Amino acid sequence: MDKLDDREVRQLAELAHLALSDDERASFRGQLEAFLGYAERIQALNTVGVEPTSHALLEAGLEGGSRLRDDRPRESLDRKAVLDQAPDASDGLFKVPKVLP
Amino acid sequence: MTEYETVIGLECHAQLLTETKLFCGCRARFGAPPNTNICPVCIGLPGALPVLNGRAVELAARMAFAVGCRVNETSIFARKNYFYPDLPKGYQISQYDRPLAEDGEVCIRLDDANKRIRIERIHMEEDAGKLLHDGFMGSSTKSGVDLNRSGVPLIEIVSHPDLSSPEEATQYAQAVKEILEYTEVSDADMEKGNFRCDGNVSVRPVGTSELGTKVELKNINSFRFLARALAYEVERQIAACESGERIVQETRLYDPDADRTVSMRSKEDAHDYRYFPEPDLPPLVLEPTWLEEQKRKLPELPEARRARLQSDYNIPAYDAKVLTSSRARADYFEAAAKRSKNGKATSNWMMSELLRKLKASGVAIEELPVTPEAFGELIELVEKGTLSGKMGKDVFEKMFSSGDGPAAIVEREGLGQISDSAAIEELVRTVIANNPEQVAELKAGKDKVIGWMVGQIMKASRGQANPQLARETLVRLLEES
Ligand SMILES: [Zn+2]
């Protein structure tokens, strides 16, 4: 069952910014096909009349609409503490390799 | 020669006027020092969970109702996946196949008719951060990232491709901006990047119904650039069609300095955003009663207000259009007209003196030192004849520079038109006595001299005599003598 060809795996890897070797692509292709096969089996199930359970909150019910947050500001993080974690930062900015404007 | 028609659709992004971001409590306001409004949610730290801002939903729904959209009781947030240094999570939370609202319309005015531009959808999404390319050491090899903007709430308003010229597109974008401002959904300030447009442009030979290959234009942050970018792109595409070139589906950037559009690397796959439902957010479910309430709370919209001002204050269509070009301006007019009790005169004063002064001084109407009540009072003084039109203008200048009310200025400067008949009579008698030649001419039937005589009376009163009363008194005294 060929659900994915090598070109598609290559494309997915590119979109995910992953550099995969030929061997890795072959191995991931097999694994991805297994995922898709599993999804296909689930999709074959008859779910008419079955309530979605994709979210815990949905299971709890959404009587009265979604719970939403009040538009009240909260303390943000200390800039120095955050920038200290970054691989490169100065002038209050994160620094990244030059991006063309 | 083949004739072509232009097909344009616009995607307008507007920042919602909330205090905080879409999914966290960081402040959403413009102008803070870089990276001071950031938290685990909006910089994408692992484990942080988004919680939707209720106010943002309210504002988005308000705009949807203002343009006649149907607001869906259930909408779903989705991840739009791509890599860019201003996008810390590697995805933007947006809405995809189940947006907040669908199927609305915005009316634009063309020379001879109105045209309805259909709105396909309005969805909510978060903004990305901001990249800085210069202004710091090492900017030739590095870019800076400020994440204050990351997670700020936006709505995207997507039109159908109903626009047939760059002019129509500009009109439409202006109409959308106006509605956003009127409903206080967004300040829609283009300079701050709070209102931006992307355009989808294609051309096709007149009479064909199939759409041409569309090109997406990005990076448009002013109405002037919008018109120019679209016009350039339309011309480019027509020239390409004429020379038998194939138009490539791509994204192009408008370069205002060169006044042309340039292709961004057109990687066919770059547009594969691999949307999927955001697992960290449940579907957004809105109660029908809540939706009804939002619809009811909708303020008066520009078109409706224009019509109402025209009939309530008996002013021309043109004046009504100018006075409603912003909500602040229309509010000012109505408050002033209420005080002056004369809509037509208030409109005239605003259209001439006030707008001229605003333009000359560069002051915004919101910052005007003259309150609408004081402005209305001034107009009342002129209408009652306490001040002549000329004096009224002088008093207005002084109100503008001092911030004082008209009554205080009239008092302080000893202004006020002389409408006291005894005082006027004395002035007229003096002028008659001093100008025997002209009086003789008048008596001989030279009516034109009367204007000159009134001029002398005005001069003698230093402009303060009521000219109507001066003329009547002159005629009466001459007849009596
Ligand atoms: Zn935050």
JSON list of N, CA and C in Angstrom, two decimals, chain B residues 301-356:
[
{"chain": "B", "resi": 301, "resn": "LEU", "atom": "N", "xyz": [-23.89, 53.28, 11.85]},
{"chain": "B", "resi": 301, "resn": "LEU", "atom": "CA", "xyz": [-22.80, 53.15, 10.88]},
{"chain": "B", "resi": 301, "resn": "LEU", "atom": "C", "xyz": [-22.71, 54.39, 9.99]},
{"chain": "B", "resi": 302, "resn": "PRO", "atom": "N", "xyz": [-21.53, 54.60, 9.37]},
{"chain": "B", "resi": 302, "resn": "PRO", "atom": "CA", "xyz": [-21.31, 55.85, 8.62]},
{"chain": "B", "resi": 302, "resn": "PRO", "atom": "C", "xyz": [-22.41, 56.17, 7.60]},
{"chain": "B", "resi": 303, "resn": "GLU", "atom": "N", "xyz": [-22.81, 55.19, 6.81]},
{"chain": "B", "resi": 303, "resn": "GLU", "atom": "CA", "xyz": [-23.81, 55.44, 5.77]},
{"chain": "B", "resi": 303, "resn": "GLU", "atom": "C", "xyz": [-25.11, 55.95, 6.38]},
{"chain": "B", "resi": 304, "resn": "ALA", "atom": "N", "xyz": [-25.53, 55.28, 7.46]},
{"chain": "B", "resi": 304, "resn": "ALA", "atom": "CA", "xyz": [-26.78, 55.65, 8.12]},
{"chain": "B", "resi": 304, "resn": "ALA", "atom": "C", "xyz": [-26.67, 57.03, 8.75]},
{"chain": "B", "resi": 305, "resn": "ARG", "atom": "N", "xyz": [-25.51, 57.30, 9.34]},
{"chain": "B", "resi": 305, "resn": "ARG", "atom": "CA", "xyz": [-25.34, 58.58, 10.01]},
{"chain": "B", "resi": 305, "resn": "ARG", "atom": "C", "xyz": [-25.36, 59.73, 9.00]},
{"chain": "B", "resi": 306, "resn": "ARG", "atom": "N", "xyz": [-24.75, 59.48, 7.85]},
{"chain": "B", "resi": 306, "resn": "ARG", "atom": "CA", "xyz": [-24.73, 60.46, 6.77]},
{"chain": "B", "resi": 306, "resn": "ARG", "atom": "C", "xyz": [-26.16, 60.85, 6.40]},
{"chain": "B", "resi": 307, "resn": "ALA", "atom": "N", "xyz": [-26.98, 59.84, 6.21]},
{"chain": "B", "resi": 307, "resn": "ALA", "atom": "CA", "xyz": [-28.37, 60.10, 5.81]},
{"chain": "B", "resi": 307, "resn": "ALA", "atom": "C", "xyz": [-29.11, 60.84, 6.92]},
{"chain": "B", "resi": 308, "resn": "ARG", "atom": "N", "xyz": [-28.85, 60.45, 8.16]},
{"chain": "B", "resi": 308, "resn": "ARG", "atom": "CA", "xyz": [-29.57, 61.08, 9.28]},
{"chain": "B", "resi": 308, "resn": "ARG", "atom": "C", "xyz": [-29.15, 62.54, 9.44]},
{"chain": "B", "resi": 309, "resn": "LEU", "atom": "N", "xyz": [-27.85, 62.83, 9.36]},
{"chain": "B", "resi": 309, "resn": "LEU", "atom": "CA", "xyz": [-27.38, 64.21, 9.50]},
{"chain": "B", "resi": 309, "resn": "LEU", "atom": "C", "xyz": [-28.02, 65.10, 8.43]},
{"chain": "B", "resi": 310, "resn": "GLN", "atom": "N", "xyz": [-28.08, 64.54, 7.21]},
{"chain": "B", "resi": 310, "resn": "GLN", "atom": "CA", "xyz": [-28.63, 65.30, 6.10]},
{"chain": "B", "resi": 310, "resn": "GLN", "atom": "C", "xyz": [-30.07, 65.71, 6.39]},
{"chain": "B", "resi": 311, "resn": "SER", "atom": "N", "xyz": [-30.86, 64.77, 6.91]},
{"chain": "B", "resi": 311, "resn": "SER", "atom": "CA", "xyz": [-32.27, 65.11, 7.12]},
{"chain": "B", "resi": 311, "resn": "SER", "atom": "C", "xyz": [-32.49, 65.83, 8.46]},
{"chain": "B", "resi": 312, "resn": "ASP", "atom": "N", "xyz": [-31.80, 65.41, 9.52]},
{"chain": "B", "resi": 312, "resn": "ASP", "atom": "CA", "xyz": [-32.03, 66.02, 10.84]},
{"chain": "B", "resi": 312, "resn": "ASP", "atom": "C", "xyz": [-31.56, 67.47, 10.88]},
{"chain": "B", "resi": 313, "resn": "TYR", "atom": "N", "xyz": [-30.46, 67.78, 10.20]},
{"chain": "B", "resi": 313, "resn": "TYR", "atom": "CA", "xyz": [-29.89, 69.12, 10.32]},
{"chain": "B", "resi": 313, "resn": "TYR", "atom": "C", "xyz": [-30.07, 69.93, 9.05]},
{"chain": "B", "resi": 314, "resn": "ASN", "atom": "N", "xyz": [-30.72, 69.30, 8.08]},
{"chain": "B", "resi": 314, "resn": "ASN", "atom": "CA", "xyz": [-31.02, 70.00, 6.85]},
{"chain": "B", "resi": 314, "resn": "ASN", "atom": "C", "xyz": [-29.75, 70.52, 6.17]},
{"chain": "B", "resi": 315, "resn": "ILE", "atom": "N", "xyz": [-28.77, 69.66, 6.02]},
{"chain": "B", "resi": 315, "resn": "ILE", "atom": "CA", "xyz": [-27.51, 70.07, 5.39]},
{"chain": "B", "resi": 315, "resn": "ILE", "atom": "C", "xyz": [-27.32, 69.30, 4.08]},
{"chain": "B", "resi": 316, "resn": "PRO", "atom": "N", "xyz": [-26.54, 69.86, 3.14]},
{"chain": "B", "resi": 316, "resn": "PRO", "atom": "CA", "xyz": [-26.35, 69.19, 1.85]},
{"chain": "B", "resi": 316, "resn": "PRO", "atom": "C", "xyz": [-25.61, 67.86, 1.98]},
{"chain": "B", "resi": 317, "resn": "ALA", "atom": "N", "xyz": [-25.80, 66.99, 0.99]},
{"chain": "B", "resi": 317, "resn": "ALA", "atom": "CA", "xyz": [-25.18, 65.67, 1.00]},
{"chain": "B", "resi": 317, "resn": "ALA", "atom": "C", "xyz": [-23.66, 65.77, 1.12]},
{"chain": "B", "resi": 318, "resn": "TYR", "atom": "N", "xyz": [-23.11, 66.75, 0.41]},
{"chain": "B", "resi": 318, "resn": "TYR", "atom": "CA", "xyz": [-21.65, 66.89, 0.44]},
{"chain": "B", "resi": 318, "resn": "TYR", "atom": "C", "xyz": [-21.17, 67.19, 1.86]},
{"chain": "B", "resi": 319, "resn": "ASP", "atom": "N", "xyz": [-21.84, 68.14, 2.53]},
{"chain": "B", "resi": 319, "resn": "ASP", "atom": "CA", "xyz": [-21.46, 68.48, 3.91]},
{"chain": "B", "resi": 319, "resn": "ASP", "atom": "C", "xyz": [-21.57, 67.25, 4.81]},
{"chain": "B", "resi": 320, "resn": "ALA", "atom": "N", "xyz": [-22.67, 66.51, 4.64]},
{"chain": "B", "resi": 320, "resn": "ALA", "atom": "CA", "xyz": [-22.89, 65.33, 5.49]},
{"chain": "B", "resi": 320, "resn": "ALA", "atom": "C", "xyz": [-21.76, 64.33, 5.30]},
{"chain": "B", "resi": 321, "resn": "LYS", "atom": "N", "xyz": [-21.30, 64.20, 4.07]},
{"chain": "B", "resi": 321, "resn": "LYS", "atom": "CA", "xyz": [-20.22, 63.24, 3.78]},
{"chain": "B", "resi": 321, "resn": "LYS", "atom": "C", "xyz": [-18.92, 63.70, 4.46]},
{"chain": "B", "resi": 322, "resn": "VAL", "atom": "N", "xyz": [-18.62, 64.99, 4.32]},
{"chain": "B", "resi": 322, "resn": "VAL", "atom": "CA", "xyz": [-17.37, 65.50, 4.92]},
{"chain": "B", "resi": 322, "resn": "VAL", "atom": "C", "xyz": [-17.45, 65.40, 6.45]},
{"chain": "B", "resi": 323, "resn": "LEU", "atom": "N", "xyz": [-18.60, 65.75, 7.00]},
{"chain": "B", "resi": 323, "resn": "LEU", "atom": "CA", "xyz": [-18.74, 65.77, 8.46]},
{"chain": "B", "resi": 323, "resn": "LEU", "atom": "C", "xyz": [-18.74, 64.37, 9.06]},
{"chain": "B", "resi": 324, "resn": "THR", "atom": "N", "xyz": [-19.06, 63.35, 8.28]},
{"chain": "B", "resi": 324, "resn": "THR", "atom": "CA", "xyz": [-19.08, 61.98, 8.82]},
{"chain": "B", "resi": 324, "resn": "THR", "atom": "C", "xyz": [-17.85, 61.19, 8.40]},
{"chain": "B", "resi": 325, "resn": "SER", "atom": "N", "xyz": [-16.85, 61.88, 7.87]},
{"chain": "B", "resi": 325, "resn": "SER", "atom": "CA", "xyz": [-15.69, 61.13, 7.41]},
{"chain": "B", "resi": 325, "resn": "SER", "atom": "C", "xyz": [-14.94, 60.49, 8.57]},
{"chain": "B", "resi": 326, "resn": "SER", "atom": "N", "xyz": [-15.17, 60.98, 9.79]},
{"chain": "B", "resi": 326, "resn": "SER", "atom": "CA", "xyz": [-14.71, 60.22, 10.95]},
{"chain": "B", "resi": 326, "resn": "SER", "atom": "C", "xyz": [-15.76, 60.37, 12.04]},
{"chain": "B", "resi": 327, "resn": "ARG", "atom": "N", "xyz": [-15.75, 59.40, 12.94]},
{"chain": "B", "resi": 327, "resn": "ARG", "atom": "CA", "xyz": [-16.75, 59.43, 13.99]},
{"chain": "B", "resi": 327, "resn": "ARG", "atom": "C", "xyz": [-16.54, 60.65, 14.89]},
{"chain": "B", "resi": 328, "resn": "ALA", "atom": "N", "xyz": [-15.26, 60.98, 15.17]},
{"chain": "B", "resi": 328, "resn": "ALA", "atom": "CA", "xyz": [-14.95, 62.11, 16.04]},
{"chain": "B", "resi": 328, "resn": "ALA", "atom": "C", "xyz": [-15.51, 63.40, 15.43]},
{"chain": "B", "resi": 329, "resn": "ARG", "atom": "N", "xyz": [-15.36, 63.53, 14.12]},
{"chain": "B", "resi": 329, "resn": "ARG", "atom": "CA", "xyz": [-15.83, 64.73, 13.44]},
{"chain": "B", "resi": 329, "resn": "ARG", "atom": "C", "xyz": [-17.36, 64.82, 13.51]},
{"chain": "B", "resi": 330, "resn": "ALA", "atom": "N", "xyz": [-18.01, 63.72, 13.28]},
{"chain": "B", "resi": 330, "resn": "ALA", "atom": "CA", "xyz": [-19.47, 63.70, 13.31]},
{"chain": "B", "resi": 330, "resn": "ALA", "atom": "C", "xyz": [-19.98, 63.97, 14.73]},
{"chain": "B", "resi": 331, "resn": "ASP", "atom": "N", "xyz": [-19.29, 63.40, 15.72]},
{"chain": "B", "resi": 331, "resn": "ASP", "atom": "CA", "xyz": [-19.68, 63.64, 17.12]},
{"chain": "B", "resi": 331, "resn": "ASP", "atom": "C", "xyz": [-19.52, 65.12, 17.46]},
{"chain": "B", "resi": 332, "resn": "TYR", "atom": "N", "xyz": [-18.42, 65.71, 17.00]},
{"chain": "B", "resi": 332, "resn": "TYR", "atom": "CA", "xyz": [-18.16, 67.12, 17.26]},
{"chain": "B", "resi": 332, "resn": "TYR", "atom": "C", "xyz": [-19.27, 67.97, 16.66]},
{"chain": "B", "resi": 333, "resn": "PHE", "atom": "N", "xyz": [-19.61, 67.67, 15.41]},
{"chain": "B", "resi": 333, "resn": "PHE", "atom": "CA", "xyz": [-20.66, 68.43, 14.74]},
{"chain": "B", "resi": 333, "resn": "PHE", "atom": "C", "xyz": [-21.97, 68.35, 15.51]},
{"chain": "B", "resi": 334, "resn": "GLU", "atom": "N", "xyz": [-22.34, 67.15, 15.90]},
{"chain": "B", "resi": 334, "resn": "GLU", "atom": "CA", "xyz": [-23.65, 67.01, 16.55]},
{"chain": "B", "resi": 334, "resn": "GLU", "atom": "C", "xyz": [-23.68, 67.72, 17.90]},
{"chain": "B", "resi": 335, "resn": "ALA", "atom": "N", "xyz": [-22.57, 67.65, 18.64]},
{"chain": "B", "resi": 335, "resn": "ALA", "atom": "CA", "xyz": [-22.53, 68.34, 19.94]},
{"chain": "B", "resi": 335, "resn": "ALA", "atom": "C", "xyz": [-22.59, 69.86, 19.75]},
{"chain": "B", "resi": 336, "resn": "ALA", "atom": "N", "xyz": [-21.87, 70.36, 18.73]},
{"chain": "B", "resi": 336, "resn": "ALA", "atom": "CA", "xyz": [-21.86, 71.80, 18.48]},
{"chain": "B", "resi": 336, "resn": "ALA", "atom": "C", "xyz": [-23.24, 72.27, 17.99]},
{"chain": "B", "resi": 337, "resn": "ALA", "atom": "N", "xyz": [-23.85, 71.47, 17.12]},
{"chain": "B", "resi": 337, "resn": "ALA", "atom": "CA", "xyz": [-25.16, 71.85, 16.56]},
{"chain": "B", "resi": 337, "resn": "ALA", "atom": "C", "xyz": [-26.22, 71.86, 17.66]},
{"chain": "B", "resi": 338, "resn": "LYS", "atom": "N", "xyz": [-26.07, 70.97, 18.62]},
{"chain": "B", "resi": 338, "resn": "LYS", "atom": "CA", "xyz": [-27.02, 70.91, 19.73]},
{"chain": "B", "resi": 338, "resn": "LYS", "atom": "C", "xyz": [-26.94, 72.22, 20.53]},
{"chain": "B", "resi": 339, "resn": "ARG", "atom": "N", "xyz": [-25.73, 72.73, 20.70]},
{"chain": "B", "resi": 339, "resn": "ARG", "atom": "CA", "xyz": [-25.53, 73.95, 21.48]},
{"chain": "B", "resi": 339, "resn": "ARG", "atom": "C", "xyz": [-25.96, 75.19, 20.69]},
{"chain": "B", "resi": 340, "resn": "SER", "atom": "N", "xyz": [-25.63, 75.23, 19.40]},
{"chain": "B", "resi": 340, "resn": "SER", "atom": "CA", "xyz": [-25.94, 76.43, 18.60]},
{"chain": "B", "resi": 340, "resn": "SER", "atom": "C", "xyz": [-27.40, 76.45, 18.18]},
{"chain": "B", "resi": 341, "resn": "LYS", "atom": "N", "xyz": [-28.05, 75.32, 18.24]},
{"chain": "B", "resi": 341, "resn": "LYS", "atom": "CA", "xyz": [-29.45, 75.15, 17.81]},
{"chain": "B", "resi": 341, "resn": "LYS", "atom": "C", "xyz": [-29.62, 75.55, 16.34]},
{"chain": "B", "resi": 342, "resn": "ASN", "atom": "N", "xyz": [-28.55, 75.44, 15.56]},
{"chain": "B", "resi": 342, "resn": "ASN", "atom": "CA", "xyz": [-28.65, 75.76, 14.14]},
{"chain": "B", "resi": 342, "resn": "ASN", "atom": "C", "xyz": [-27.69, 74.86, 13.36]},
{"chain": "B", "resi": 343, "resn": "GLY", "atom": "N", "xyz": [-28.24, 73.77, 12.83]},
{"chain": "B", "resi": 343, "resn": "GLY", "atom": "CA", "xyz": [-27.42, 72.76, 12.15]},
{"chain": "B", "resi": 343, "resn": "GLY", "atom": "C", "xyz": [-26.74, 73.31, 10.92]},
{"chain": "B", "resi": 344, "resn": "LYS", "atom": "N", "xyz": [-27.50, 74.06, 10.13]},
{"chain": "B", "resi": 344, "resn": "LYS", "atom": "CA", "xyz": [-26.95, 74.56, 8.87]},
{"chain": "B", "resi": 344, "resn": "LYS", "atom": "C", "xyz": [-25.76, 75.49, 9.14]},
{"chain": "B", "resi": 345, "resn": "ALA", "atom": "N", "xyz": [-25.96, 76.44, 10.10]},
{"chain": "B", "resi": 345, "resn": "ALA", "atom": "CA", "xyz": [-24.87, 77.38, 10.40]},
{"chain": "B", "resi": 345, "resn": "ALA", "atom": "C", "xyz": [-23.67, 76.63, 10.98]},
{"chain": "B", "resi": 346, "resn": "THR", "atom": "N", "xyz": [-23.93, 75.64, 11.83]},
{"chain": "B", "resi": 346, "resn": "THR", "atom": "CA", "xyz": [-22.84, 74.87, 12.43]},
{"chain": "B", "resi": 346, "resn": "THR", "atom": "C", "xyz": [-22.06, 74.12, 11.35]},
{"chain": "B", "resi": 347, "resn": "SER", "atom": "N", "xyz": [-22.80, 73.56, 10.41]},
{"chain": "B", "resi": 347, "resn": "SER", "atom": "CA", "xyz": [-22.16, 72.86, 9.31]},
{"chain": "B", "resi": 347, "resn": "SER", "atom": "C", "xyz": [-21.29, 73.83, 8.51]},
{"chain": "B", "resi": 348, "resn": "ASN", "atom": "N", "xyz": [-21.82, 75.02, 8.21]},
{"chain": "B", "resi": 348, "resn": "ASN", "atom": "CA", "xyz": [-21.04, 76.00, 7.46]},
{"chain": "B", "resi": 348, "resn": "ASN", "atom": "C", "xyz": [-19.76, 76.39, 8.19]},
{"chain": "B", "resi": 349, "resn": "TRP", "atom": "N", "xyz": [-19.90, 76.63, 9.49]},
{"chain": "B", "resi": 349, "resn": "TRP", "atom": "CA", "xyz": [-18.72, 77.01, 10.28]},
{"chain": "B", "resi": 349, "resn": "TRP", "atom": "C", "xyz": [-17.69, 75.88, 10.34]},
{"chain": "B", "resi": 350, "resn": "MET", "atom": "N", "xyz": [-18.20, 74.67, 10.46]},
{"chain": "B", "resi": 350, "resn": "MET", "atom": "CA", "xyz": [-17.25, 73.54, 10.52]},
{"chain": "B", "resi": 350, "resn": "MET", "atom": "C", "xyz": [-16.56, 73.34, 9.18]},
{"chain": "B", "resi": 351, "resn": "MET", "atom": "N", "xyz": [-17.36, 73.39, 8.12]},
{"chain": "B", "resi": 351, "resn": "MET", "atom": "CA", "xyz": [-16.81, 73.14, 6.78]},
{"chain": "B", "resi": 351, "resn": "MET", "atom": "C", "xyz": [-15.78, 74.20, 6.40]},
{"chain": "B", "resi": 352, "resn": "SER", "atom": "N", "xyz": [-15.99, 75.43, 6.85]},
{"chain": "B", "resi": 352, "resn": "SER", "atom": "CA", "xyz": [-15.03, 76.47, 6.47]},
{"chain": "B", "resi": 352, "resn": "SER", "atom": "C", "xyz": [-13.98, 76.69, 7.56]},
{"chain": "B", "resi": 353, "resn": "GLU", "atom": "N", "xyz": [-14.35, 77.41, 8.61]},
{"chain": "B", "resi": 353, "resn": "GLU", "atom": "CA", "xyz": [-13.37, 77.82, 9.62]},
{"chain": "B", "resi": 353, "resn": "GLU", "atom": "C", "xyz": [-12.67, 76.65, 10.30]},
{"chain": "B", "resi": 354, "resn": "LEU", "atom": "N", "xyz": [-13.47, 75.74, 10.85]},
{"chain": "B", "resi": 354, "resn": "LEU", "atom": "CA", "xyz": [-12.89, 74.70, 11.70]},
{"chain": "B", "resi": 354, "resn": "LEU", "atom": "C", "xyz": [-11.97, 73.76, 10.92]},
{"chain": "B", "resi": 355, "resn": "LEU", "atom": "N", "xyz": [-12.46, 73.24, 9.79]},
{"chain": "B", "resi": 355, "resn": "LEU", "atom": "CA", "xyz": [-11.64, 72.29, 9.03]},
{"chain": "B", "resi": 355, "resn": "LEU", "atom": "C", "xyz": [-10.40, 72.95, 8.45]},
{"chain": "B", "resi": 356, "resn": "ARG", "atom": "N", "xyz": [-10.56, 74.23, 8.07]},
{"chain": "B", "resi": 356, "resn": "ARG", "atom": "CA", "xyz": [-9.39, 74.96, 7.56]},
{"chain": "B", "resi": 356, "resn": "ARG", "atom": "C", "xyz": [-8.33, 75.08, 8.65]}
]
